Coordinates of C-alpha atoms and ligand atoms in Angstrom, one line a residue:
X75 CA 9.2 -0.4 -25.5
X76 CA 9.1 -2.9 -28.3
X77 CA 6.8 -5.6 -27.6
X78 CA 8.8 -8.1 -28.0
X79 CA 11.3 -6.8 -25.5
X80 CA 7.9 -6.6 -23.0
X81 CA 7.4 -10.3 -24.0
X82 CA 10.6 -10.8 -23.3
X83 CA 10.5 -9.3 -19.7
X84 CA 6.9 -11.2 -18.8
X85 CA 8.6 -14.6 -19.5
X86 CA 11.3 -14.0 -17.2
X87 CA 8.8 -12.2 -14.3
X88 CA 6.5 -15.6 -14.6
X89 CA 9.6 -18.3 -14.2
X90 CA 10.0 -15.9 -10.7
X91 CA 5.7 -16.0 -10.2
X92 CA 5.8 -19.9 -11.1
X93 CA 8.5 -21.0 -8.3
X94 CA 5.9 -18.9 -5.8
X95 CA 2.8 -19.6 -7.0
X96 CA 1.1 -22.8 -6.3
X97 CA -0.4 -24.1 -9.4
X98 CA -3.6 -23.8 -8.9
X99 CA -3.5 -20.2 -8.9
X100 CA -0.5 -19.7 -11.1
X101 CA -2.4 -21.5 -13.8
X102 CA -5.7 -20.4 -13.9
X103 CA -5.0 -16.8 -13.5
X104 CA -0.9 -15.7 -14.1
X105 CA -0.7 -17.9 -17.2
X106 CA -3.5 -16.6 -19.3
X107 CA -2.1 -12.9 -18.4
X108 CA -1.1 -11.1 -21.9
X109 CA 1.7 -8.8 -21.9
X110 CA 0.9 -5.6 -23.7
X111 CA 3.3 -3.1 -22.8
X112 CA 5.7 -0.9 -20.9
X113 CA 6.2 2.4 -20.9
X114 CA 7.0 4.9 -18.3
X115 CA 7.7 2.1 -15.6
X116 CA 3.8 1.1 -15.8
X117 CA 3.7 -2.5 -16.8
X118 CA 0.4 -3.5 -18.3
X119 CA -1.0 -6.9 -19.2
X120 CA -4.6 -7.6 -20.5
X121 CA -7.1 -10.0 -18.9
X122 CA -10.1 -11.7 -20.9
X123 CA -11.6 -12.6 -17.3
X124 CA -13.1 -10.2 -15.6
X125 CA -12.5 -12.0 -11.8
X126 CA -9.1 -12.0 -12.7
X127 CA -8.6 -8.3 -11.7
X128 CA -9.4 -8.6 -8.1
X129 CA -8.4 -12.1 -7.3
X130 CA -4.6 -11.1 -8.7
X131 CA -4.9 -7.7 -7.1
X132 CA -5.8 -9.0 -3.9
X133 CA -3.8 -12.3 -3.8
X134 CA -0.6 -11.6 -6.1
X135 CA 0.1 -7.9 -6.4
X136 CA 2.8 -7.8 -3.8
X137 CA 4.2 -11.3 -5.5
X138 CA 4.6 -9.7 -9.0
X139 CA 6.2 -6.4 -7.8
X140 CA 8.6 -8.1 -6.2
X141 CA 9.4 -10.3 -9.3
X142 CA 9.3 -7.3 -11.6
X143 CA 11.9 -6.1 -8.7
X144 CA 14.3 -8.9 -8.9
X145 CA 14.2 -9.0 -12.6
X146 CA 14.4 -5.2 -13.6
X147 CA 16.5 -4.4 -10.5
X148 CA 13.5 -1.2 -9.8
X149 CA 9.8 -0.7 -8.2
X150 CA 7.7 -0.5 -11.5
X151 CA 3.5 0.0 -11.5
X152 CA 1.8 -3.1 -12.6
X153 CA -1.5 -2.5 -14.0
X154 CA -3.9 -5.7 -15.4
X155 CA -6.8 -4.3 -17.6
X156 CA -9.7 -6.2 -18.1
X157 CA -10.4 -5.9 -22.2
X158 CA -13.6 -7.3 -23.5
X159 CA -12.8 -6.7 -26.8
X160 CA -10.3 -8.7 -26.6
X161 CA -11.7 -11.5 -25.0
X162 CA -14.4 -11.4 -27.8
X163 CA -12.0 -11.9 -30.1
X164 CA -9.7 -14.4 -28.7
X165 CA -13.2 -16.5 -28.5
X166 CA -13.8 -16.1 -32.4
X167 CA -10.3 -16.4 -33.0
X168 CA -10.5 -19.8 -30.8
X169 CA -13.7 -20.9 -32.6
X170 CA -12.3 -20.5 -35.7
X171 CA -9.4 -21.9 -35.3
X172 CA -10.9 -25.1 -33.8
X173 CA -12.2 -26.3 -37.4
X174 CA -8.7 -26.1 -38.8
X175 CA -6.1 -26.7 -36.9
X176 CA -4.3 -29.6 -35.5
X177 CA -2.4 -27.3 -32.4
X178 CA -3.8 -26.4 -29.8
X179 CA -6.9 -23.6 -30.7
X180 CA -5.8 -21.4 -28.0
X181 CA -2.0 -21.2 -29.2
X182 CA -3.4 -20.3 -32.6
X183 CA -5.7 -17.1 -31.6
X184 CA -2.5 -16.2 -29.2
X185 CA 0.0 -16.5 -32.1
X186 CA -2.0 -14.5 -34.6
X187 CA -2.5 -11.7 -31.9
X188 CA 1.1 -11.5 -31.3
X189 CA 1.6 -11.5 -34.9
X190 CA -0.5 -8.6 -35.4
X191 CA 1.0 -7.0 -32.1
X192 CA 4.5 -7.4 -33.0
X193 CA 4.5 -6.4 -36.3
X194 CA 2.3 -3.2 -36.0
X195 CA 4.5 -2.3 -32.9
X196 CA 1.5 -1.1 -30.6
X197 CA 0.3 -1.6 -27.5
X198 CA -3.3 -2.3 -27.3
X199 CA -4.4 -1.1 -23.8
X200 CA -3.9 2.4 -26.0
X201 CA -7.7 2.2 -27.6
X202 CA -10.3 4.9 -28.2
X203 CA -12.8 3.4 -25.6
X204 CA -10.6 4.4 -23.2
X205 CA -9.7 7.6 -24.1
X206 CA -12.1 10.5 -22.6
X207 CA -12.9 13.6 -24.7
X208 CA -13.0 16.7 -23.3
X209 CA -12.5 20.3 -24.4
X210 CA -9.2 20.2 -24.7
X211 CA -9.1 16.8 -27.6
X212 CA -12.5 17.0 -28.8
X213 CA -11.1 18.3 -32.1
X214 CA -7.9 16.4 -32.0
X215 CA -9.9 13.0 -30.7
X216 CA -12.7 14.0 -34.2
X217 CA -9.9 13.7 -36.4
X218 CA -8.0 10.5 -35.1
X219 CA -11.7 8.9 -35.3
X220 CA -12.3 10.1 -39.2
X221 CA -9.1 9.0 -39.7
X222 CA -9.1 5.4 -38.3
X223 CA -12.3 4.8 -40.2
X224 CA -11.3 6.2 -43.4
X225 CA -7.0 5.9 -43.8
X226 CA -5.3 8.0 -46.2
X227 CA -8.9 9.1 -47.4
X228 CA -9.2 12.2 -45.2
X229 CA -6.2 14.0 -43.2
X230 CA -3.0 13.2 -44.5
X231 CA -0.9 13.5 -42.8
X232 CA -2.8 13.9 -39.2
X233 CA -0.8 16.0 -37.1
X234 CA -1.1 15.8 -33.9
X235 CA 1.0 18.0 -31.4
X236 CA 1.0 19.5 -27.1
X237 CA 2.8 18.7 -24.2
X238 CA 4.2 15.6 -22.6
X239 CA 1.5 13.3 -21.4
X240 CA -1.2 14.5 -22.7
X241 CA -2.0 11.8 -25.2
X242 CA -0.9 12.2 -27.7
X243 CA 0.4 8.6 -28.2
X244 CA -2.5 7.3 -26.5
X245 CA -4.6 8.6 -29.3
X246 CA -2.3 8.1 -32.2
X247 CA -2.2 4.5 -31.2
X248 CA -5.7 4.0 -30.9
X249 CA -5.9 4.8 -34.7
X250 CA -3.7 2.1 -34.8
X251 CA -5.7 -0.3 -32.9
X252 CA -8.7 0.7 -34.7
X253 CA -7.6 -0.1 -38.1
X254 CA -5.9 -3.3 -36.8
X255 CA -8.8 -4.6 -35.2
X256 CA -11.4 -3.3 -38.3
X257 CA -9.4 -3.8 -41.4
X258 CA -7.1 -7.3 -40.4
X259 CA -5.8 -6.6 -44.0
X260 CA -4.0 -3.0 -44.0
X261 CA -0.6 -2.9 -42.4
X262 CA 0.4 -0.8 -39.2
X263 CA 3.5 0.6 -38.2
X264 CA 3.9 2.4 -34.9
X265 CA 7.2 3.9 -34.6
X266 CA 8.9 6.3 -31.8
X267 CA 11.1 8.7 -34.2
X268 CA 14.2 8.2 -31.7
X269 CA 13.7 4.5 -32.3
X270 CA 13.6 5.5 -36.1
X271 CA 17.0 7.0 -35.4
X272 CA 18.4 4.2 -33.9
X273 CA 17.4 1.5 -35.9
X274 CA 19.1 3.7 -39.0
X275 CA 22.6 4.5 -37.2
X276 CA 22.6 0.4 -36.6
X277 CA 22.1 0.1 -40.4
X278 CA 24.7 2.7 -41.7
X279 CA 26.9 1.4 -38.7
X280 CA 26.8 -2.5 -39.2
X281 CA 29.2 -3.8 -41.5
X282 CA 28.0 -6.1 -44.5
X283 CA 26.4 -5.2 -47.2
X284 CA 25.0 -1.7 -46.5
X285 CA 22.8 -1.4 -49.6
X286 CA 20.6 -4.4 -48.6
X287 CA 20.2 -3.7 -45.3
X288 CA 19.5 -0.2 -46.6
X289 CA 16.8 -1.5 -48.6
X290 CA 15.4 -4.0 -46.2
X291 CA 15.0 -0.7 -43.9
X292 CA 13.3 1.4 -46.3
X293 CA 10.9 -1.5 -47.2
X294 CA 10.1 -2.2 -43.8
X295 CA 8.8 2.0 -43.5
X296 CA 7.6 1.8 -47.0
X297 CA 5.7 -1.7 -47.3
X298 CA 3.1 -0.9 -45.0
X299 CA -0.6 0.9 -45.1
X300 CA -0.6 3.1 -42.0
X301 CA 2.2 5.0 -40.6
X302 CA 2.2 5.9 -36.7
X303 CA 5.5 8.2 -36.4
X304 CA 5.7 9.3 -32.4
X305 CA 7.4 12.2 -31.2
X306 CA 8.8 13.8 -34.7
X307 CA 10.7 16.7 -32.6
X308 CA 13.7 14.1 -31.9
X309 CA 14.1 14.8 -35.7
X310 CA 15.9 18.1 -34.6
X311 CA 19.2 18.4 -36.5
X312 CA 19.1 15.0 -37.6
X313 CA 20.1 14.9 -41.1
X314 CA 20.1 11.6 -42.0
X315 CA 16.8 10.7 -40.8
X316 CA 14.8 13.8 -42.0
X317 CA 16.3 12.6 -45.1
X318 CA 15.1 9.4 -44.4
X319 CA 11.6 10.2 -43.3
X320 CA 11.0 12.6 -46.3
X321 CA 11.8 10.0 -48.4
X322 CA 9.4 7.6 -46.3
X323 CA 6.5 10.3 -46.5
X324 CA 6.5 11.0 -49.9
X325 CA 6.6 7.3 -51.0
X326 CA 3.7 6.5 -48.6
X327 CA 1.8 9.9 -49.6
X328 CA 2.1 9.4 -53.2
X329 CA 0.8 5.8 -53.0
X330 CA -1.8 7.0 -50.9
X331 CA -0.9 5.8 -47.4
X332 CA -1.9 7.1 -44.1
X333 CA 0.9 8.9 -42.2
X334 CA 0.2 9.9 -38.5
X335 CA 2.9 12.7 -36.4
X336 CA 2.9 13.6 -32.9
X337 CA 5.0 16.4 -31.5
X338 CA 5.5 18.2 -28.4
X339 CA 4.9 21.6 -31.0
X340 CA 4.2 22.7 -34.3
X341 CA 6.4 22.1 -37.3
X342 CA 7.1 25.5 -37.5
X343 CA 8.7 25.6 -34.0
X344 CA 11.0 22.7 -34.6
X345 CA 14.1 24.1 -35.0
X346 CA 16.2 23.6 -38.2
X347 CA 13.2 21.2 -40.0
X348 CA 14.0 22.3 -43.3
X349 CA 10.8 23.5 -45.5
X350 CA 10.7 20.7 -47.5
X351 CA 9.4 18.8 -44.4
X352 CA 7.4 21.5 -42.9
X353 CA 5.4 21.7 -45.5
X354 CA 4.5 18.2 -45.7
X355 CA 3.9 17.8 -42.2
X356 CA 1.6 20.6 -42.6
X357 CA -0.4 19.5 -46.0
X358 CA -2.6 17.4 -44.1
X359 CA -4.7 18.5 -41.1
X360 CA -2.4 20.0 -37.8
X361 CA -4.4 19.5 -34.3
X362 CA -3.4 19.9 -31.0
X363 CA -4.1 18.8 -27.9
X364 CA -4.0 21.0 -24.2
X365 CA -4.3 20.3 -20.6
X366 CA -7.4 18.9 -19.5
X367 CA -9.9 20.8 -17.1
X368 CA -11.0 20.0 -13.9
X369 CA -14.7 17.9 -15.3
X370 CA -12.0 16.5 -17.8
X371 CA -9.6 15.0 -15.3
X372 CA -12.3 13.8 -13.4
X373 CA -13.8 11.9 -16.3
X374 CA -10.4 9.9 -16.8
X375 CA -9.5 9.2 -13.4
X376 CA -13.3 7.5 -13.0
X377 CA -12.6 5.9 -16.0
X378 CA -9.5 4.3 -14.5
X379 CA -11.3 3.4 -11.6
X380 CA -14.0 1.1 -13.8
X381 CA -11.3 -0.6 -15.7
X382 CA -9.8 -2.2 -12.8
X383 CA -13.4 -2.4 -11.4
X384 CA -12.7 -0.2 -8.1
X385 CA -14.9 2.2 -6.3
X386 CA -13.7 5.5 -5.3
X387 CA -15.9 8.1 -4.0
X388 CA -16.6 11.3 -5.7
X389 CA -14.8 13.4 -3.2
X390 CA -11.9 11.1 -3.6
X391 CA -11.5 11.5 -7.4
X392 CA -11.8 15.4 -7.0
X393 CA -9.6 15.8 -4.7
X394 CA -6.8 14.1 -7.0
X395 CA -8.3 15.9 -10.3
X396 CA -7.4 19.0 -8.2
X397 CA -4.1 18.6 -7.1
X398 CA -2.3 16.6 -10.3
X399 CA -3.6 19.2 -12.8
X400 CA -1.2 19.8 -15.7
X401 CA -0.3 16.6 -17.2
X402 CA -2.8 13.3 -17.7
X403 CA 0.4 11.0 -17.0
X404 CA 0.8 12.6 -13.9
X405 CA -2.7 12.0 -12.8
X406 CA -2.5 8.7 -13.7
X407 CA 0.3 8.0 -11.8
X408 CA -1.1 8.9 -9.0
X409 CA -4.5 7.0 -9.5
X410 CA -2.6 4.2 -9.6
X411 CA -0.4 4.4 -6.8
X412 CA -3.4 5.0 -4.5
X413 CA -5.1 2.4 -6.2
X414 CA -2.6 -0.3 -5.5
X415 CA -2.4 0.8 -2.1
X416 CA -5.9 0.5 -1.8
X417 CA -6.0 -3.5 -3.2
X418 CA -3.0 -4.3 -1.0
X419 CA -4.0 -2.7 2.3
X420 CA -7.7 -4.2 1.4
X421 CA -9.4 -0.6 2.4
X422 CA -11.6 1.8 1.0
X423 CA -10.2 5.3 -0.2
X424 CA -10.8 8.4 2.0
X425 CA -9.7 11.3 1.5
X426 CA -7.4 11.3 4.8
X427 CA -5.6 8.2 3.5
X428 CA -5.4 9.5 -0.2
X429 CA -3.9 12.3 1.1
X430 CA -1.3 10.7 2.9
X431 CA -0.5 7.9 0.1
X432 CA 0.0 11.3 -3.0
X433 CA 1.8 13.7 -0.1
X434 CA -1.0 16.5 -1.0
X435 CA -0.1 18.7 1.0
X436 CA -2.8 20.9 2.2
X437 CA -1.4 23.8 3.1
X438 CA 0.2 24.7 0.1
X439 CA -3.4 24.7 -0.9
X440 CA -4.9 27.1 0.6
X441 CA -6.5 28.8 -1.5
X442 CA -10.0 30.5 -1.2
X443 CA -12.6 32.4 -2.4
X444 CA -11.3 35.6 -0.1
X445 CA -7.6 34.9 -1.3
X446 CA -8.8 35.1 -4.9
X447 CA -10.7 38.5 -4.6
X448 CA -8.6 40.3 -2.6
X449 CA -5.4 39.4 -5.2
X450 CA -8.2 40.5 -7.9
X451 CA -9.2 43.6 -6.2
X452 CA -5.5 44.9 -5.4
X453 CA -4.6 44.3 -9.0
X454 CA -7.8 46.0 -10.8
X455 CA -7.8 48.4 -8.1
X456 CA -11.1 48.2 -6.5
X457 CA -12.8 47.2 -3.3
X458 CA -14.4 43.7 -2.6
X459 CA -17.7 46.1 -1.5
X460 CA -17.8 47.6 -5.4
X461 CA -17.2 43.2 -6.2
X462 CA -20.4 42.8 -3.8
X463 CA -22.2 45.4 -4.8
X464 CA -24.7 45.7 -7.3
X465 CA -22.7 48.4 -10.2
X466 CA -23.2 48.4 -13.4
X467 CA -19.7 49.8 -14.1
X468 CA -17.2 48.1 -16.6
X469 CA -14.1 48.0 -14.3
X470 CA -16.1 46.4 -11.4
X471 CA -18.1 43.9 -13.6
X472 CA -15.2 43.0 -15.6
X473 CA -13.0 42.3 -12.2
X474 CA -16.2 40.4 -10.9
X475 CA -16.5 37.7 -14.0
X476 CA -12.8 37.1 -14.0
X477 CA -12.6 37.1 -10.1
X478 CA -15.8 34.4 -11.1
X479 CA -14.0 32.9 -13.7
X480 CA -10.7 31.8 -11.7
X481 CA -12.6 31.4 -8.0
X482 CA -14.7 28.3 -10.4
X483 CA -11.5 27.0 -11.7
X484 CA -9.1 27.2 -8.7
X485 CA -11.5 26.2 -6.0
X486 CA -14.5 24.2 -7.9
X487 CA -16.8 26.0 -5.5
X488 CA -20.3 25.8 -6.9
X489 CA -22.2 28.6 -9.0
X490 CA -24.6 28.6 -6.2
X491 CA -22.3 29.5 -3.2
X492 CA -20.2 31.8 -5.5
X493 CA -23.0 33.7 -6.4
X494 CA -23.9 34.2 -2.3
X495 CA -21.0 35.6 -1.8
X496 CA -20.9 38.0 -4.6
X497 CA -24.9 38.9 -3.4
X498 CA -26.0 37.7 -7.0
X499 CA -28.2 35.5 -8.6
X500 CA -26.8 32.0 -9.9
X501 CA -27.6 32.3 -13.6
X502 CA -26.0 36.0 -13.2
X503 CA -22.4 34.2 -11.7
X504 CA -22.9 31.4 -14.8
X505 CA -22.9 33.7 -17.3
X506 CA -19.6 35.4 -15.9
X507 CA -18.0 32.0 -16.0
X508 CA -18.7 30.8 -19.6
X509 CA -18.3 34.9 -20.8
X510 CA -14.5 34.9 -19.5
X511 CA -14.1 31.1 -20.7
X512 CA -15.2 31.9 -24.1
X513 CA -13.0 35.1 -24.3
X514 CA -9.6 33.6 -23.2
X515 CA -10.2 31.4 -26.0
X516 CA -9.2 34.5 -28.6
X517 CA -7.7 37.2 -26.6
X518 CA -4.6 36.9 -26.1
X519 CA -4.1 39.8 -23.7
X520 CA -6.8 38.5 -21.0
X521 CA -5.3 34.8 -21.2
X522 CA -2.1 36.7 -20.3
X523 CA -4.2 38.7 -17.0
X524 CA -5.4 35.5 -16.1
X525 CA -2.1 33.4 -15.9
X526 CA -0.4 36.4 -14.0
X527 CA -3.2 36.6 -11.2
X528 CA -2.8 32.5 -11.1
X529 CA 0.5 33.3 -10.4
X530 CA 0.1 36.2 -7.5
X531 CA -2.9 33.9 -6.2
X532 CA -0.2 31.3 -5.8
X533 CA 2.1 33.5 -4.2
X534 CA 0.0 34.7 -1.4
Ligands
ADP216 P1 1.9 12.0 -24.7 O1 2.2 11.0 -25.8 O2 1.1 13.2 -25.2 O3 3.1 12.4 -23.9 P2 0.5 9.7 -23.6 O4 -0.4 9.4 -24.8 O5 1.6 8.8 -23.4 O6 0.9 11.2 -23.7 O7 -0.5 9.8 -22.4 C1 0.0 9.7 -21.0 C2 -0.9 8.8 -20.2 O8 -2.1 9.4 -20.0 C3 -1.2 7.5 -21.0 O9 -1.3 6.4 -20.0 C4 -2.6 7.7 -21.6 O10 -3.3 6.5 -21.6 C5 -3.2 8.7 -20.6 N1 -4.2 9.6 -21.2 C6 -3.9 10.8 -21.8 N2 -5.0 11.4 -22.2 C7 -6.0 10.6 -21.9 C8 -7.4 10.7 -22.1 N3 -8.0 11.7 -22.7 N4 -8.2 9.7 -21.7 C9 -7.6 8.6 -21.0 N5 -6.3 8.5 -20.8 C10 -5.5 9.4 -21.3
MG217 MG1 4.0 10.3 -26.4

């Protein structure tokens, strides 16, 4: 959502907070709140004081849903992250602004961030630091980096491309917020291609003079340093707007500007993109981005955990990083639903409660080390005594590393207590993990074996 539109919303949820609030909470701990964004329900505002997280999520939580309620007419997440950058900034801002200015220093800073914000169209909780690389965006996450610190000098265009809610936005924006924060002087546009769409129906629609507000259009996509454009598939049988945007990318590209894509696939499955766009979309470096593994998930749900400066056991966060497994949005949601629960109920996590809170279901779950070999042997046709046993023979050995391979990845067992039940040594059961890892990277044929025992493994 447009930032201004998130402003917008805030203002209204704090007349509700005010009326409930006494002041000397309201003041000292609702007021300074920033608004930063909302996107998929989850409403997220930025603190410079770190007490602030648990005093509101303690004290006001329950009072701010419920505003959010009678203003938006739905349940929506509220999430306050604590951003020292931020804060850091606000202070030099404030400093600064002291030796010149005859309003108030702390309207200043505040008006020059929401400049920034509301031009450049981002939302700053979207920021490298808290964006965990793993296997699946290490290469993706590389080139976002080279390309915040150097725009228009390396990749260009970046393209960026996988599945819903898997981050793509999140890292496309932190380029954003990068050069925002680290070169005040370049302009940044962030733009959802649907809203692209939009704002250029309004402009053909309107009446008046189309030409200028033609113009006024283009300048606004063509005036600028660094172009974010979200979600390019929308473009699909468009006309006027891949007319539009190829106009927009070669203006930018030939003055040397930075143009960032994200899509949901490659350029070359986005039906009826003429060539003309294709290949421009493809000049520059394509990446993409896939579903994070188990160590990954784990990584980002802890991370969520020290942003809003909660504890959660180990067991805890695995259990989650089991069960939400496709899709980071997902997992997030459901980190902070149990999180909320957590601040409002005043109680620490276990995995009993967490259970109940995400409806995990355990017994849709069940699946084990037994389960997993027996599928293997029935479909490779041999017996879990040749799995045991020590044979050299290619069949067996190759059933045994991927029966290795997907009793590590469905189960998270350990090396050690896989390798007791195959009667092997540890380092022997390692090596069949990372062998069938590496191989389902290129071979086609075994990624396909491995998704169809998922599927009968599921089945049973
Ligand atoms: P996409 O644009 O690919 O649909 P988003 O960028 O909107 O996905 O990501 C969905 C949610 O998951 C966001 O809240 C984002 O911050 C979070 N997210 C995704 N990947 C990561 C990551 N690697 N580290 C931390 N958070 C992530
Ligand atoms: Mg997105």
């Amino acid at each position: 959502m447009d930032i201004t539109e998130v402003k917008k919303i805030w203002e209204d949820v704090k007349v509700e907070l005010s009326e409930i609030i006494p002041p000397s909470s309201y003041e000292p701990w609702i007021l300074p709140l920033e608004p930063i964004g909302f996107e998929n329900d989850e409403f997220s505002v930025l603190t410079g004081q770190s007490f602030a997280l648990s005093v509101i999520r303690k004290n006001h939580y329950q009072q701010i849903t419920d505003a959010f309620k009678k203003i938006l007419g739905r349940e929506i997440e509220f999430k306050i992250i604590f951003d020292e950058e931020l804060s850091a900034k606000l202070k030099k801002q404030i400093e600064k602004a002291k030796k010149v200015a005859e309003k108030s220093p702390k309207e200043n800073a505040m008006d020059n961030l929401a400049k920034m914000q509301s031009f450049s169209n981002l939302n700053l909780k979207y920021k490298f630091e808290n964006f965990v690389v793993g296997d699946n965006n290490r290469f993706a996450q590389a080139a976002a980096m080279a390309v915040a610190q150097s725009p228009s000098k390396k990749y260009n265009p970046l393209f960026i491309y996988g599945a819903s809610g898997l981050g793509k936005t999140h890292l496309m924006q932190a380029i954003g917020h990068y050069i925002v924060f680290n070169s005040p002087n370049l302009k940044v546009r962030y733009i959802k291609t649907e809203d692209f769409t939009n704002e250029l129906i309004n402009n053909i629609r309107r009446g008046g003079d189309i030409n200028e507000r033609m113009s006024k259009f283009r300048q606004k996509y063509r005036n600028i340093d660094v172009l974010l454009l979200d979600d390019i598939q929308f473009i699909e049988s468009k006309e006027r707007t891949m007319e539009e945007v190829f106009h927009t990318f070669d203006s930018l590209h030939n003055n040397s500007k930075q143009i960032v894509i994200t899509s949901d696939r490659q350029p070359k499955d986005i039906p009826t993109l003429p060539e003309r766009l294709r290949t421009r979309f493809e000049m520059g470096l394509v990446v993409d981005i896939i579903p994070p593994d188990f160590e990954t998930r784990v990584a980002i749900l802890a991370n969520l955990a020290d942003e809003i400066g909660m504890k959660i056991s180990a067991p805890v966060l695995e259990l989650i990083a089991q069960s939400f497994s496709n899709n980071v949005r997902e997992l997030e949601g459901a980190f902070n639903k149990i999180s909320a629960y957590a601040s409002i109920q005043n109680i620490e996590l276990d995995l009993e409660t967490v259970k109940k809170v995400l409806k995990i279901d355990e017994t849709s779950k069940k699946i084990d080390i037994l389960t997993i070999t027996q599928t293997l042997c029935k479909y490779f046709d041999v017996s879990i005594e040749d799995m045991k046993s020590p044979a050299r023979n290619q069949k067996i050995s190759h059933s045994r590393q991927i029966a290795v391979y997907l009793i590590r990845e469905l189960t998270h067992m350990s090396f050690v207590s896989i390798a007791e039940f195959f009667n092997k040594k540890h380092p022997t059961i390692l090596f069949s993990y990372e062998k069938i890892k590496e191989e389902i990277k290129t071979n086609k044929n075994l990624n396909k074996t491995i998704d169809e025992l998922k599927e009968k493994i599921k089945d049973k």
